[in-house]
XYZ file of N, CA and C in Angstrom:
546
model
N 168.499 134.049 105.022
C 167.484 134.272 104.171
C 167.144 132.994 103.728
N 166.374 133.193 103.086
C 165.392 131.512 103.423
C 166.003 131.892 101.346
N 166.864 130.697 101.063
C 167.387 130.907 98.603
C 166.041 130.731 98.152
N 165.657 132.147 97.399
C 164.276 132.298 96.369
C 164.609 131.100 95.282
N 165.767 130.882 94.800
C 165.086 129.765 93.992
C 164.669 128.482 94.154
N 164.624 127.910 95.808
C 163.874 127.116 96.270
C 162.598 126.535 95.995
N 162.413 125.752 95.077
C 161.113 124.687 94.828
C 159.602 126.110 95.779
N 159.681 125.987 97.304
C 158.845 126.035 98.574
C 158.860 127.277 98.664
N 159.594 128.795 97.997
C 160.062 129.355 98.467
C 159.057 130.402 97.001
N 159.079 131.794 97.281
C 158.870 132.470 96.402
C 159.515 133.828 95.332
N 158.711 133.738 94.229
C 159.356 134.399 93.601
C 159.753 135.100 93.601
N 161.327 136.643 93.727
C 161.022 137.256 94.540
C 159.988 139.000 93.224
N 159.915 139.900 93.348
C 159.350 140.847 92.035
C 160.223 141.572 91.431
N 160.315 141.891 90.578
C 161.152 142.048 89.504
C 161.829 143.077 90.125
N 160.607 143.966 90.249
C 161.064 145.848 89.945
C 161.529 146.026 91.651
N 161.118 144.943 93.371
C 160.987 145.718 93.740
C 163.104 144.976 94.432
N 163.024 143.623 94.105
C 163.436 142.992 94.583
C 163.562 141.642 96.103
N 162.203 142.483 96.496
C 161.564 141.611 98.073
C 161.079 140.928 97.366
N 161.017 139.575 97.880
C 160.103 138.763 97.733
C 158.484 138.541 97.719
N 157.469 137.647 96.682
C 156.652 138.222 96.296
C 155.967 137.586 97.828
N 154.182 138.297 97.941
C 153.692 138.578 99.475
C 153.050 137.662 99.433
N 152.989 135.871 97.942
C 152.124 135.404 98.945
C 152.360 133.632 97.829
N 152.598 133.061 98.878
C 153.974 131.181 97.764
C 152.300 131.051 96.977
N 154.031 129.949 96.728
C 153.158 129.355 95.527
C 151.756 128.295 95.931
N 150.867 128.393 95.355
C 149.585 127.748 95.934
C 149.458 126.345 95.380
N 149.995 125.796 96.408
C 150.187 123.725 96.693
C 148.998 123.034 96.924
N 147.670 123.737 96.230
C 146.615 122.731 95.933
C 146.546 122.147 94.648
N 147.517 123.193 93.787
C 147.770 122.123 92.624
C 148.972 122.466 91.771
N 149.289 121.124 90.930
C 150.847 120.635 91.133
C 151.162 122.307 90.099
N 152.776 122.933 90.236
C 152.608 123.650 88.054
C 152.958 123.249 87.434
N 152.776 123.802 86.834
C 153.335 123.007 85.037
C 154.172 123.199 84.621
N 154.770 122.356 83.636
C 156.559 122.555 82.694
C 156.959 124.047 82.772
N 155.172 124.679 81.676
C 155.751 126.184 81.859
C 155.731 127.434 82.442
N 155.053 126.347 83.696
C 154.911 127.855 84.977
C 156.736 127.445 85.933
N 156.791 126.687 85.872
C 158.296 125.998 85.927
C 159.556 127.286 85.420
N 158.835 126.938 83.683
C 159.688 127.516 82.419
C 160.141 129.436 82.836
N 158.805 129.716 83.177
C 158.668 131.206 83.210
C 158.780 131.990 84.498
N 159.129 131.195 85.587
C 159.901 131.056 86.676
C 161.154 131.224 86.680
N 161.278 130.492 86.291
C 162.878 130.220 85.177
C 163.559 131.503 84.617
N 162.467 131.754 83.566
C 162.577 132.618 83.148
C 163.290 134.625 83.874
N 161.291 134.219 84.647
C 161.882 135.677 85.320
C 163.619 135.757 86.367
N 163.161 134.415 86.949
C 164.364 134.601 88.105
C 165.825 135.207 87.849
N 165.784 134.707 86.251
C 167.574 134.918 85.692
C 167.462 136.726 85.170
N 166.508 136.812 84.968
C 165.986 138.148 84.727
C 166.443 139.119 85.816
N 165.799 138.603 86.423
C 166.383 139.358 87.720
C 167.715 139.470 88.455
N 168.032 137.769 87.963
C 169.174 137.941 88.505
C 170.575 138.929 87.778
N 170.209 138.615 87.289
C 171.052 139.905 85.785
C 170.577 141.863 86.665
N 169.853 141.527 86.436
C 169.024 143.430 87.066
C 169.794 143.418 88.397
N 170.385 142.004 89.432
C 170.082 142.646 91.348
C 171.541 142.889 90.173
N 173.183 141.600 89.950
C 174.444 142.177 89.651
C 174.626 143.009 89.284
N 173.492 142.839 87.420
C 174.300 144.615 87.033
C 174.386 145.748 87.936
N 172.441 145.871 88.983
C 172.909 146.932 89.721
C 174.089 146.967 90.884
N 174.081 146.445 91.089
C 174.832 146.124 92.642
C 176.058 146.222 91.663
N 176.948 146.237 90.838
C 178.075 146.650 89.777
C 178.061 147.762 90.145
N 176.642 148.340 89.118
C 176.729 149.807 88.916
C 177.071 150.434 89.783
N 176.360 150.484 91.160
C 176.033 151.069 92.417
C 177.051 151.189 92.772
N 178.320 150.307 92.551
C 179.036 149.986 93.332
C 179.228 148.927 94.682
N 178.554 148.305 95.528
C 178.177 148.213 95.911
C 179.027 146.482 95.966
N 179.708 145.812 97.182
C 179.571 144.643 97.360
C 179.122 143.654 97.378
N 179.442 143.153 96.550
C 178.665 141.091 95.714
C 179.046 140.830 96.819
N 178.100 139.894 98.146
C 178.307 139.106 99.242
C 178.612 137.647 98.722
N 178.583 136.335 99.080
C 178.599 134.995 99.008
C 178.133 134.767 98.877
N 176.437 135.633 99.956
C 175.272 134.899 99.461
C 175.029 135.546 97.912
N 174.493 136.474 98.184
C 175.222 137.335 96.195
C 174.774 136.440 95.506
N 176.317 136.367 95.143
C 176.955 135.311 94.753
C 176.565 133.755 94.348
N 176.221 133.637 95.840
C 175.685 131.978 95.593
C 173.663 131.608 94.995
N 173.588 132.639 95.809
C 172.040 133.473 94.851
C 171.699 132.693 93.261
N 172.516 133.975 93.372
C 173.183 133.770 91.652
C 173.013 132.906 90.272
N 173.846 132.554 91.357
C 174.868 130.968 90.790
C 174.175 130.150 90.186
N 173.111 130.003 91.424
C 171.783 128.610 91.882
C 170.909 128.251 90.932
N 171.204 130.347 90.656
C 169.420 130.565 89.968
C 169.387 130.453 88.433
N 170.912 130.817 88.253
C 171.314 130.224 86.775
C 171.624 129.331 86.196
N 171.897 128.667 87.556
C 172.067 127.335 86.819
C 170.439 125.964 86.489
N 170.070 126.983 87.335
C 168.431 126.344 88.221
C 167.874 126.542 86.642
N 168.500 128.263 86.163
C 167.730 128.538 85.217
C 168.442 127.840 84.029
N 169.044 127.820 84.157
C 169.859 126.549 82.210
C 169.085 126.056 81.931
N 168.825 125.587 83.765
C 168.286 123.694 83.048
C 166.957 123.910 82.627
N 166.137 124.538 82.755
C 164.552 124.876 82.475
C 164.724 124.896 81.680
N 165.619 126.192 81.554
C 165.017 126.849 79.825
C 165.432 125.803 78.552
N 166.323 124.854 78.640
C 167.055 124.131 78.025
C 165.775 122.761 77.593
N 165.144 122.072 79.493
C 164.040 121.660 78.935
C 163.462 122.484 78.012
N 163.298 123.185 77.965
C 162.086 124.026 77.381
C 162.354 124.436 76.186
N 164.103 124.476 74.778
C 164.616 124.152 73.711
C 164.484 122.662 73.589
N 164.455 121.844 74.335
C 163.986 120.841 73.939
C 162.184 120.945 72.890
N 161.692 120.946 73.909
C 159.870 120.847 73.828
C 160.199 121.144 72.354
N 160.613 122.240 72.783
C 159.986 123.324 71.518
C 160.708 123.038 70.602
N 162.521 122.599 70.221
C 162.557 123.149 69.186
C 163.263 121.294 68.958
N 162.552 120.479 69.702
C 163.772 119.044 69.321
C 163.235 118.178 68.047
N 164.256 117.182 67.778
C 163.655 116.916 66.420
C 163.097 116.888 65.557
N 164.217 117.914 64.978
C 163.625 118.328 63.722
C 162.260 119.603 63.707
N 161.976 120.584 64.936
C 161.063 121.320 64.578
C 159.240 120.808 65.658
N 159.716 119.060 65.257
C 158.009 118.624 66.497
C 158.174 118.577 67.567
N 159.489 118.880 68.337
C 159.478 118.938 69.554
C 159.607 118.033 70.547
N 159.134 118.109 71.861
C 158.858 116.455 72.623
C 158.041 116.782 73.501
N 157.041 116.501 74.181
C 156.805 116.753 75.434
C 157.286 117.043 76.200
N 155.831 117.584 77.223
C 156.982 118.465 78.694
C 157.400 117.259 79.675
N 156.523 116.064 79.208
C 157.652 115.336 80.381
C 158.483 114.609 79.718
N 158.290 114.436 78.155
C 159.592 113.420 78.135
C 161.085 114.956 78.266
N 160.984 115.639 77.788
C 161.327 116.425 78.444
C 162.122 116.935 79.386
N 161.152 116.952 80.127
C 161.421 117.336 81.351
C 162.884 115.149 81.950
N 161.954 114.375 81.703
C 162.320 113.619 81.945
C 164.096 112.833 81.456
N 164.297 113.527 80.063
C 166.090 113.361 79.343
C 166.770 114.143 80.357
N 165.747 115.669 81.815
C 167.003 116.123 81.741
C 167.725 115.397 83.255
N 166.686 114.886 83.870
C 166.132 114.421 85.072
C 167.107 113.529 85.288
N 167.753 112.745 84.163
C 168.696 111.542 83.479
C 169.860 112.467 83.828
N 170.363 113.755 83.056
C 171.195 113.703 82.868
C 171.587 114.873 84.612
N 170.407 115.477 85.160
C 170.409 117.029 85.864
C 171.053 115.530 87.445
N 170.856 114.670 87.304
C 171.076 113.496 88.815
C 172.355 113.697 88.776
N 172.718 113.297 88.150
C 174.430 112.800 88.895
C 174.793 113.470 89.076
N 174.905 115.247 89.233
C 174.950 116.311 90.336
C 175.085 116.335 91.950
N 174.060 115.733 92.190
C 173.534 114.707 93.769
C 175.085 114.099 93.720
N 175.612 113.192 93.198
C 177.008 112.516 93.440
C 178.514 113.441 93.859
N 178.120 114.429 93.428
C 179.476 115.219 93.275
C 180.091 114.144 94.249
N 181.679 114.169 94.221
C 182.018 113.961 95.158
C 183.200 115.110 95.623
N 183.297 115.464 94.988
C 184.306 116.813 94.263
C 184.491 116.920 96.850
N 186.491 116.494 96.749
C 186.211 116.727 98.101
C 186.673 118.414 98.133
N 186.493 119.570 99.127
C 187.279 119.544 99.546
C 188.136 120.128 99.828
N 189.178 120.949 99.342
C 190.415 121.830 99.288
C 190.885 121.603 100.148
N 192.395 121.494 100.434
C 192.769 120.551 101.435
C 193.764 121.830 101.680
N 193.763 123.596 102.755
C 193.501 125.130 102.801
C 195.014 124.516 102.388
N 196.166 123.729 103.963
C 197.086 123.641 104.635
C 197.891 123.080 103.555
N 197.284 122.354 102.225
C 198.559 121.458 101.866
C 198.711 121.911 100.283
N 197.719 122.687 99.762
C 198.055 123.490 98.957
C 198.465 124.738 98.942
N 198.757 125.170 100.642
C 199.268 126.755 100.455
C 201.070 125.988 100.457
N 201.069 124.960 101.499
C 202.817 124.545 101.063
C 202.913 123.843 100.344
N 202.592 123.269 99.341
C 202.385 122.727 98.008
C 202.603 123.969 96.662
N 202.462 125.513 97.650
C 201.968 126.040 95.408
C 203.030 127.253 95.873
N 202.827 127.057 97.553
C 203.910 128.535 98.254
C 202.454 129.153 99.092
N 203.296 130.762 98.808
C 202.180 131.355 99.670
C 201.547 132.534 99.323
N 202.450 132.589 97.430
C 202.101 133.877 97.479
C 201.238 133.226 95.802
N 200.230 132.250 96.074
C 199.698 131.570 94.734
C 197.915 131.872 95.321
N 197.509 132.769 95.952
C 196.174 133.456 95.784
C 195.743 132.670 94.275
N 195.926 133.119 93.540
C 194.933 132.787 91.973
C 194.674 131.550 92.514
N 195.958 130.667 92.605
C 195.436 128.940 92.400
C 194.429 128.277 93.809
N 194.519 129.058 94.965
C 193.772 128.115 95.959
C 192.708 129.529 95.632
N 192.628 130.656 95.401
C 191.253 130.515 95.301
C 190.225 129.991 94.226
N 190.937 129.591 92.826
C 189.891 128.573 91.709
C 189.845 127.599 92.519
N 191.196 126.829 93.273
C 190.053 125.580 94.297
C 188.739 125.905 94.850
N 189.075 127.071 95.482
C 188.575 127.166 96.098
C 187.005 127.028 95.733
N 186.553 128.207 94.400
C 185.358 128.559 94.028
C 185.613 127.240 92.909
N 186.040 126.353 92.143
C 185.625 125.683 91.745
C 184.814 124.619 92.841
N 184.800 124.176 93.581
C 184.774 123.223 94.883
C 182.988 124.318 95.105
N 183.129 125.639 95.573
C 181.766 125.613 95.750
C 180.428 125.862 94.351
N 181.832 126.035 93.151
C 180.540 126.059 91.875
C 180.124 124.183 92.285
N 180.492 123.135 92.359
C 179.858 122.105 92.473
C 179.284 122.268 93.961
N 179.011 122.848 94.733
C 178.189 123.087 95.303
C 176.937 123.812 95.028
N 177.021 124.271 94.312
C 175.607 124.888 93.881
C 175.119 124.024 92.763
N 175.630 123.691 91.665
C 175.625 122.528 90.672
C 174.197 121.937 91.435
N 175.586 121.557 92.744
C 174.503 120.105 93.799
C 173.190 120.575 94.692
N 173.090 121.741 94.855
C 171.899 121.947 95.827
C 170.855 122.849 94.483
N 171.373 123.073 93.149
C 170.249 123.292 91.912
C 169.909 121.686 91.838
N 170.460 121.067 91.378
C 169.901 119.838 90.919
C 169.471 119.054 91.577
N 169.528 119.362 93.203
C 168.162 118.689 94.506
C 167.392 119.648 94.044
N 167.079 121.647 94.270
C 165.537 122.094 93.625
C 165.475 121.862 92.604
N 165.799 121.375 91.255
C 165.404 120.891 89.736
C 164.057 120.119 90.287
N 164.670 118.485 90.191
C 164.396 117.107 90.994
C 163.439 117.366 92.006
N 163.498 118.660 92.518
C 162.432 118.178 93.469
C 161.346 119.340 93.043
N 161.171 119.887 92.261
C 160.378 120.913 90.964
C 159.741 119.437 90.132
N 160.761 118.616 90.158
C 159.989 117.851 88.415
C 159.738 117.044 89.542
N 159.769 116.615 91.145
C 157.996 116.118 91.378
C 157.550 116.776 91.779
N 156.569 118.350 91.835
C 155.272 118.303 91.995
C 154.988 118.463 90.522
N 155.851 118.036 89.371
C 155.030 117.951 87.972
C 154.541 117.060 87.820
N 155.480 115.198 87.550
C 154.380 114.681 87.469
C 154.952 113.475 88.684
N 154.449 111.699 88.153
C 154.853 110.771 88.943
C 156.236 110.453 89.237
N 157.108 110.516 90.316
C 158.017 109.466 90.154
C 158.557 108.853 89.179
N 157.895 107.544 88.394
C 157.750 106.238 87.953
C 158.287 106.876 86.680
N 156.854 109.098 86.137
C 157.509 108.640 84.957
C 158.428 109.743 84.535
N 159.104 109.955 85.398
C 161.139 110.621 85.011
C 161.895 110.218 84.786
N 161.138 108.369 85.275
C 162.373 107.667 85.347
C 163.065 107.083 83.454
N 163.902 106.804 82.987
C 164.355 106.840 82.374
C 166.197 105.793 81.788
N 166.873 105.535 80.760
C 166.864 104.466 80.522
C 168.716 105.555 81.026
N 169.366 104.539 81.203
C 170.580 105.429 81.606
C 171.539 105.494 79.517
N 171.137 105.292 78.970
C 171.470 105.694 77.909
C 170.832 105.675 77.724
N 170.099 106.846 78.027
C 169.123 107.820 77.654
C 169.934 109.376 77.911
N 169.853 111.006 77.150
C 170.328 111.900 76.980
C 169.998 112.756 76.918
N 170.260 113.835 77.239
C 169.607 115.040 77.430
C 169.910 116.175 75.520
N 171.347 115.952 74.545
C 171.020 116.052 73.777
C 172.242 116.882 74.259
N 173.216 117.595 72.108
C 174.161 117.863 72.641
C 173.893 119.669 73.671
N 172.435 120.032 73.832
C 171.969 121.441 74.524
C 172.832 121.341 75.424
N 172.478 120.292 76.527
C 172.790 119.896 77.297
C 173.658 120.025 78.170
N 175.121 119.941 77.531
C 175.927 119.986 77.389
C 176.671 121.446 77.467
N 176.240 121.846 76.277
C 176.506 123.618 76.656
C 177.152 124.198 77.621
């Protein structure tokens, strides 16, 4: 199944949970506002999906959880970009290009996440056979790191469709501010 949160995939229709019939228009690059609105829609769609599945007693597969967590991470970053545009600097806001560049600087390190895969056998020996909780947490932490890494790739790919690469590079001393660390 194609991951709906990747930049070249269509946004699923919220009422049916299926992919939209037409893909994105590649003839013109989307605006920051369009991507932010898609992030809002995807976030809501995923919240509806998980709520519906849980209320119906359906199993949440690894693929469903991956897609939801990937979309939530990606949407969170785009909504923080929107917050920077709308509310930074005492209400004056930032230009979309400047706000996006700040988050490129902040998100890029997730590509280099070198968290190693947990050594399952070693962990079982060290923790004992009855430590499923700790073992599951270690695997889940690694899975979340991989999801953030994939979301970072998607975010940066989306940014490349918005602005030339030279205008999104920023000095390493710049930061996205306290909102980005939330």
